Short mmCIF file of C-alpha atoms and ligand atoms in Angstrom, two decimals:
data_model
loop_
_atom_site.label_atom_id
_atom_site.label_comp_id
_atom_site.label_asym_id
_atom_site.label_seq_id
_atom_site.Cartn_x
_atom_site.Cartn_y
_atom_site.Cartn_z
CA MET A 346 126.54 87.58 99.04
CA LYS A 347 123.48 88.51 101.10
CA SER A 348 120.21 86.67 100.95
CA GLY A 349 117.12 86.55 103.14
CA LEU A 350 113.39 86.92 103.49
CA VAL A 351 111.60 90.24 103.95
CA ALA A 352 107.87 90.26 104.82
CA LEU A 353 105.85 93.18 103.48
CA ILE A 354 103.00 93.80 105.89
CA GLY A 355 100.39 96.51 106.21
CA ARG A 356 96.80 97.66 106.00
CA ALA A 357 94.82 96.37 103.00
CA ASN A 358 95.19 98.38 99.78
CA VAL A 359 98.36 100.29 100.72
CA GLY A 360 100.20 98.83 97.72
CA LYS A 361 102.18 95.88 99.13
CA SER A 362 101.60 93.74 96.05
CA THR A 363 102.32 96.63 93.68
CA LEU A 364 105.62 97.17 95.50
CA VAL A 365 106.52 93.46 95.27
CA ASN A 366 105.87 93.49 91.51
CA SER A 367 107.93 96.67 91.04
CA LEU A 368 110.85 95.22 93.00
CA VAL A 369 110.77 91.86 91.18
CA GLY A 370 110.45 93.71 87.86
CA GLN A 371 107.58 91.46 86.73
CA LYS A 372 104.05 90.77 87.84
CA VAL A 373 104.08 87.88 90.30
CA THR A 374 101.19 88.95 92.52
CA ILE A 375 97.80 90.47 91.72
CA VAL A 376 96.72 94.03 92.38
CA SER A 377 93.34 95.77 92.56
CA ALA A 378 91.79 98.99 93.79
CA LYS A 379 89.66 96.96 96.23
CA PRO A 380 90.96 96.05 99.68
CA HIS A 381 91.80 92.44 100.60
CA THR A 382 92.89 91.37 97.16
CA THR A 383 95.82 89.23 98.37
CA ARG A 384 94.67 86.10 100.20
CA HIS A 385 97.83 84.01 100.48
CA ARG A 386 101.39 84.81 101.29
CA LEU A 387 103.43 84.70 98.15
CA LEU A 388 107.12 84.91 97.51
CA GLY A 389 108.54 87.23 94.86
CA ILE A 390 112.28 86.97 94.24
CA LEU A 391 114.51 89.98 93.71
CA ASN A 392 117.99 89.33 92.33
CA GLY A 393 120.65 92.02 92.45
CA PRO A 394 124.46 92.20 92.50
CA ASN A 395 125.54 90.01 95.44
CA LEU A 396 122.00 90.15 96.74
CA GLN A 397 118.89 88.02 96.68
CA ILE A 398 115.77 89.01 98.59
CA GLY A 399 112.74 86.80 99.00
CA LEU A 400 109.85 89.25 99.24
CA LEU A 401 106.90 87.87 101.16
CA ASP A 402 103.69 89.54 99.99
CA THR A 403 100.95 89.16 102.61
CA PRO A 404 97.20 89.73 102.95
CA GLY A 405 96.15 93.14 104.31
CA PHE A 406 95.86 93.11 108.10
CA LEU A 407 92.44 92.12 109.46
CA LYS A 408 91.61 93.34 112.93
CA GLN A 409 88.80 90.85 113.35
CA GLY A 410 87.99 87.87 111.18
CA ARG A 411 84.40 87.02 110.20
CA ASP A 412 84.96 83.57 108.68
CA LEU A 413 87.55 80.88 107.95
CA LEU A 414 88.91 82.70 104.91
CA ASP A 415 89.71 85.71 107.13
CA THR A 416 91.32 83.39 109.71
CA SER A 417 93.36 81.76 106.98
CA MET A 418 94.46 85.21 105.69
CA SER A 419 95.56 86.25 109.17
CA ARG A 420 97.47 82.99 109.54
CA GLU A 421 99.23 83.61 106.23
CA LEU A 422 100.36 86.99 107.55
CA ALA A 423 101.49 85.53 110.90
CA THR A 424 103.51 82.80 109.13
CA ALA A 425 105.23 85.37 106.91
CA LEU A 426 106.17 87.34 110.03
CA GLU A 427 107.66 84.20 111.57
CA ASP A 428 109.58 83.19 108.44
CA ALA A 429 111.04 86.58 107.63
CA HIS A 430 114.53 87.83 108.56
CA ALA A 431 113.23 91.40 108.43
CA ILE A 432 109.95 93.25 108.15
CA ALA A 433 108.85 96.08 105.89
CA LEU A 434 105.79 97.86 107.23
CA VAL A 435 104.09 99.41 104.22
CA ALA A 436 101.82 102.40 104.85
CA GLU A 437 100.05 105.18 102.99
CA PRO A 438 101.29 108.76 103.45
CA ARG A 439 99.09 109.38 106.50
CA THR A 440 99.77 109.52 110.21
CA PRO A 441 99.63 106.04 111.77
CA GLY A 442 96.15 104.70 112.49
CA ASP A 443 94.88 101.82 114.66
CA ILE A 444 95.96 99.17 112.19
CA GLU A 445 99.50 100.52 111.91
CA LEU A 446 99.74 100.67 115.71
CA ASP A 447 98.57 97.02 115.97
CA LEU A 448 101.12 95.97 113.38
CA ILE A 449 103.90 97.84 115.20
CA THR A 450 102.95 95.81 118.31
CA HIS A 451 103.43 92.62 116.27
CA ILE A 452 106.77 93.93 115.00
CA LYS A 453 107.92 94.65 118.56
CA LYS A 454 106.96 91.13 119.67
CA SER A 455 108.91 89.63 116.75
CA ARG A 456 112.10 91.51 117.77
CA LYS A 457 113.06 91.56 114.11
CA ASN A 458 114.69 94.35 112.17
CA ALA A 459 111.92 96.51 110.72
CA PHE A 460 111.80 99.47 108.39
CA LEU A 461 108.93 101.61 107.20
CA VAL A 462 107.96 102.13 103.56
CA ILE A 463 105.65 105.07 103.00
CA ASN A 464 104.06 104.28 99.64
CA LYS A 465 101.93 106.38 97.24
CA ILE A 466 104.01 109.54 97.76
CA ASP A 467 102.88 110.59 94.28
CA THR A 468 99.48 111.37 95.85
CA VAL A 469 100.66 113.97 98.41
CA ALA A 470 102.63 117.19 98.49
CA LYS A 471 106.23 116.74 99.68
CA ALA A 472 105.65 119.12 102.60
CA LYS A 473 103.11 116.71 104.08
CA LEU A 474 105.64 113.87 104.38
CA LEU A 475 107.84 115.29 107.10
CA PRO A 476 105.19 115.36 109.86
CA ILE A 477 104.14 111.83 108.92
CA ILE A 478 107.72 110.56 109.15
CA GLU A 479 108.08 112.32 112.51
CA SER A 480 104.96 110.75 113.96
CA TYR A 481 106.11 107.26 112.95
CA SER A 482 109.60 107.72 114.31
CA LYS A 483 108.14 108.75 117.70
CA ILE A 484 106.31 105.42 117.95
CA PHE A 485 108.98 102.95 116.91
CA PRO A 486 112.72 103.00 116.10
CA PHE A 487 112.43 101.86 112.46
CA SER A 488 115.87 101.12 111.03
CA GLU A 489 114.90 103.32 108.10
CA ILE A 490 111.92 105.25 106.76
CA VAL A 491 111.70 105.18 102.98
CA PRO A 492 109.17 107.21 100.98
CA VAL A 493 108.31 105.58 97.63
CA SER A 494 105.85 105.48 94.81
CA SER A 495 105.49 101.87 93.66
CA THR A 496 103.46 102.77 90.57
CA LYS A 497 106.02 105.35 89.46
CA SER A 498 109.02 103.22 90.55
CA ASP A 499 110.24 106.16 92.58
CA GLY A 500 112.49 105.40 95.58
CA LEU A 501 112.83 101.68 94.87
CA ASN A 502 116.63 101.75 95.16
CA SER A 503 116.32 103.06 98.72
CA VAL A 504 113.97 100.17 99.54
CA ILE A 505 116.43 97.68 98.09
CA SER A 506 119.30 99.12 100.10
CA ALA A 507 117.21 99.06 103.30
CA MET A 508 116.45 95.40 102.59
CA ALA A 509 120.09 94.61 101.78
CA LYS A 510 121.12 95.98 105.17
CA ALA A 511 118.45 93.94 106.95
CA VAL A 512 119.20 90.45 105.54
CA PRO A 513 122.09 88.16 106.59
CA LEU A 514 125.25 87.21 104.71
CA HIS A 515 124.16 84.04 102.99
CA GLU A 516 124.25 82.05 99.76
CA PRO A 517 121.17 82.59 97.52
CA LEU A 518 118.13 80.87 99.06
CA PHE A 519 116.43 80.36 95.69
CA PRO A 520 117.44 79.51 92.10
CA GLU A 521 118.48 82.74 90.37
CA ASP A 522 116.06 82.31 87.44
CA ALA A 523 113.01 81.90 89.72
CA LEU A 524 110.56 84.79 90.18
CA THR A 525 108.13 83.24 92.65
CA ASP A 526 107.48 80.11 94.73
CA ARG A 527 103.92 79.70 93.42
CA PRO A 528 103.13 77.19 90.66
CA VAL A 529 101.97 78.56 87.32
CA ARG A 530 98.56 76.95 87.89
CA PHE A 531 98.02 79.15 90.95
CA LEU A 532 99.20 82.30 89.13
CA ILE A 533 96.70 81.65 86.29
CA GLY A 534 93.82 81.34 88.79
CA GLU A 535 94.99 84.56 90.42
CA LEU A 536 95.06 86.46 87.10
CA ILE A 537 91.42 85.45 86.55
CA ARG A 538 90.53 86.50 90.11
CA GLU A 539 92.27 89.84 89.54
CA ARG A 540 90.01 90.54 86.53
CA ILE A 541 86.96 89.74 88.67
CA PHE A 542 88.18 92.12 91.40
CA ASN A 543 88.50 94.84 88.77
CA PHE A 544 85.36 94.15 86.70
CA TYR A 545 82.68 93.62 89.34
CA ARG A 546 81.33 95.79 92.09
CA HIS A 547 79.92 95.24 95.56
CA GLU A 548 80.54 91.97 97.33
CA ILE A 549 81.10 89.78 94.26
CA PRO A 550 84.94 89.83 94.30
CA TYR A 551 85.05 88.93 98.00
CA ASP A 552 82.83 85.88 97.44
CA VAL A 553 84.78 84.63 94.44
CA ALA A 554 87.43 81.95 94.37
CA VAL A 555 89.07 80.59 91.22
CA ILE A 556 90.43 77.09 90.72
CA LEU A 557 92.19 76.02 87.54
CA GLU A 558 90.88 72.49 87.08
CA THR A 559 92.57 71.54 83.80
CA PHE A 560 95.84 72.76 82.35
CA ASP A 561 96.63 70.65 79.36
CA GLU A 562 100.26 71.53 78.59
CA ARG A 563 100.78 69.15 75.68
CA ASN A 564 103.34 70.54 73.25
CA ASP A 565 101.83 68.85 70.20
CA LYS A 566 98.70 71.01 70.45
CA GLU A 567 98.63 74.44 68.86
CA ARG A 568 96.83 75.83 71.91
CA ASN A 569 96.92 74.71 75.54
CA TYR A 570 93.48 73.89 76.88
CA LEU A 571 92.65 75.51 80.24
CA ARG A 572 89.48 75.00 82.23
CA ALA A 573 88.96 77.35 85.16
CA VAL A 574 86.06 77.35 87.59
CA VAL A 575 85.00 80.55 89.28
CA TYR A 576 83.23 79.71 92.54
CA VAL A 577 80.64 82.02 94.04
CA ASP A 578 78.50 81.84 97.15
CA LYS A 579 74.96 82.47 95.80
CA PRO A 580 72.88 81.91 92.64
CA SER A 581 72.36 85.70 92.24
CA GLN A 582 76.15 86.12 92.11
CA LYS A 583 76.41 83.46 89.43
CA GLN A 584 73.89 85.36 87.27
CA LEU A 585 75.70 88.67 87.74
CA LEU A 586 79.07 87.14 86.99
CA ILE A 587 77.89 85.51 83.77
CA GLY A 588 75.84 88.52 82.65
CA LYS A 589 73.27 88.76 79.84
CA LYS A 590 73.90 86.06 77.24
CA GLY A 591 77.18 85.30 79.01
CA ASN A 592 78.68 88.60 77.91
CA ALA A 593 80.19 89.64 81.25
CA LEU A 594 82.07 86.38 81.74
CA LYS A 595 83.15 86.44 78.11
CA SER A 596 84.76 89.87 78.65
CA VAL A 597 86.70 88.49 81.63
CA GLY A 598 88.04 85.70 79.40
CA VAL A 599 88.91 88.02 76.51
CA ASP A 600 90.70 90.41 78.85
CA VAL A 601 92.75 87.85 80.76
CA ARG A 602 93.73 85.54 77.91
CA PRO A 603 96.67 87.59 76.52
CA GLU A 604 98.19 87.85 79.98
CA ILE A 605 97.97 84.09 80.57
CA GLU A 606 99.45 83.50 77.11
CA LYS A 607 102.33 85.83 77.96
CA LEU A 608 102.90 83.94 81.24
CA ILE A 609 103.03 80.46 79.69
CA GLY A 610 104.42 81.52 76.31
CA LYS A 611 101.78 79.72 74.25
CA PRO A 612 98.30 80.41 72.81
CA ILE A 613 95.49 79.03 74.96
CA TYR A 614 91.88 78.04 74.78
CA LEU A 615 90.29 79.25 78.02
CA ASP A 616 87.13 77.54 79.17
CA LEU A 617 85.57 79.54 82.02
CA TRP A 618 82.80 78.12 84.21
CA VAL A 619 80.90 79.49 87.19
CA LYS A 620 79.77 77.21 90.01
CA ILE A 621 78.01 77.85 93.29
CA ASN A 622 79.65 76.62 96.48
CA PRO A 623 77.49 78.01 99.30
CA LYS A 624 79.46 79.36 102.31
CA TRP A 625 82.80 78.31 100.82
CA ARG A 626 84.46 81.07 102.90
CA ASN A 627 83.89 78.76 105.87
CA LYS A 628 85.14 75.52 104.27
CA ALA A 629 88.73 74.81 105.25
CA GLY A 630 89.34 72.09 102.64
CA PHE A 631 88.08 74.28 99.81
CA ILE A 632 90.14 77.28 100.92
CA GLN A 633 93.17 74.99 100.96
CA ASN A 634 92.40 73.94 97.37
CA THR A 635 92.52 77.54 96.18
CA LEU A 636 96.21 77.55 97.18
CA LYS A 637 97.35 74.80 94.85
N1 GTP B 1647 98.90 106.47 93.31
C1 GTP B 1647 99.45 105.32 93.69
N2 GTP B 1647 98.68 104.21 93.74
C2 GTP B 1647 99.29 103.05 94.12
C3 GTP B 1647 100.66 102.96 94.45
N3 GTP B 1647 100.93 101.68 94.79
C4 GTP B 1647 99.77 100.99 94.66
N4 GTP B 1647 98.78 101.81 94.26
C5 GTP B 1647 97.36 101.44 94.02
O1 GTP B 1647 96.77 101.03 95.25
C6 GTP B 1647 95.81 100.00 95.02
C7 GTP B 1647 96.10 98.80 95.90
O2 GTP B 1647 97.30 98.17 95.48
P1 GTP B 1647 97.70 96.70 95.94
O3 GTP B 1647 99.10 96.50 95.51
O4 GTP B 1647 96.67 95.73 95.47
O5 GTP B 1647 97.59 96.87 97.52
P2 GTP B 1647 97.83 95.74 98.64
O6 GTP B 1647 98.43 96.43 99.80
O7 GTP B 1647 98.56 94.59 98.09
O8 GTP B 1647 96.31 95.35 98.96
P3 GTP B 1647 95.74 93.97 99.64
O9 GTP B 1647 96.28 92.82 98.89
O10 GTP B 1647 94.27 94.13 99.42
O11 GTP B 1647 96.11 94.03 101.05
C8 GTP B 1647 95.87 99.69 93.51
O12 GTP B 1647 94.82 100.41 92.88
C9 GTP B 1647 97.23 100.21 93.10
O13 GTP B 1647 97.28 100.61 91.75
C10 GTP B 1647 101.45 104.16 94.37
O14 GTP B 1647 102.65 104.19 94.63
N5 GTP B 1647 100.78 105.30 93.98
MG1 MG B 1648 98.02 92.61 97.90
#
C-alpha cells in the first residue's frame, strides 16, 4: 500500500482545482474562469488499488501580496509545500514564465520529488507541446512531465501513476470513504462563493467572502434551514450583488440550491444575506472565520 500527500501548485487559473476534482471523481473544490478562486489549501482524497493520495489544492501563486488575504493565501501555499511528500507543478501549455520559474525555485529549496503537469492540452495543437516540454526539462529535472486535459479527463492515469511513484509505502492516511478534510459547512459556503465568481464581473468576486452562519440539520424537518451571509467591502457592491428587487441574489440562490441539496442529500431552505464588512481583506480574525 502506498499513501502520501501531493501538493498541486501553480499560477492562478491553470486548472489545479479542476484537476483535483477530476482525480477525486467528485467536486470537492470550487472552480471558476477568474484567477485566484481558491483561497485555502484543501485536501481531496483519491483512492485507488493499493493507493491513497491526499491531493492538496492550493491558491494560485501570488508574486506580491497587497493585503492580509493575499498573505494568508501565500501562507496556505507554503504550508502545503511543507506538508507534501511530493509536488505537482501545474502549468498551461506555454513556455515557462516568471511565475513558473519562481515556483521551480521553491521546489528546488524543498528538495522534494516534483513532476510537471501540463494541463489544458485540449486547447493547443499536439505539435506545440514538444518545444514546451523541452523548455521545462532544460530548467529542472522533473521526475515526469505529463500532458493532460482535466476537463476532458485525458491523461489522468498518467498523473496517478506519477503520483503513485512519488509517495511512500504507507498505510492509508485517511478513512477510505472520505473525499475531503473540509467540513460540509465550509463546502457549502464555497459553493455559494463559486456562483458569485461566475455570476458577477469586475472586482466583486475578489471582495466577497461567504460564511454559513446557520446549518440546521434536524432530521425531523422536511427541509434543512441554511442561513449564509455574503460579505462585501462597500455599499455599492452590496447593491450590485442584490440587484434590482433582489433578483440577482435570488438567481444565485436558485442556481446553487440543487448542488447544496445534492451534497447534503436533503432539501434545503436557503436564506441568503449580504452584509458590508469594510476592508475585511485586512482583518485576520475574519479571514480565519471564512475557513471554518
Ligand atoms: N480547456 C480547458 N480548460 C480548463 C482545463 N482545466 C481547467 N480549465 C478551466 O480553467 C479555468 C480555471 O480552472 P481552476 O480549476 O479554477 O483553476 P485553478 O488553477 O484552481 O485557479 P485558482 O484557484 O484561481 O488558482 C476554469 O474555467 C476551468 O474550466 C482543461 O483541461 N482544459
Ligand atoms: Mg483553484
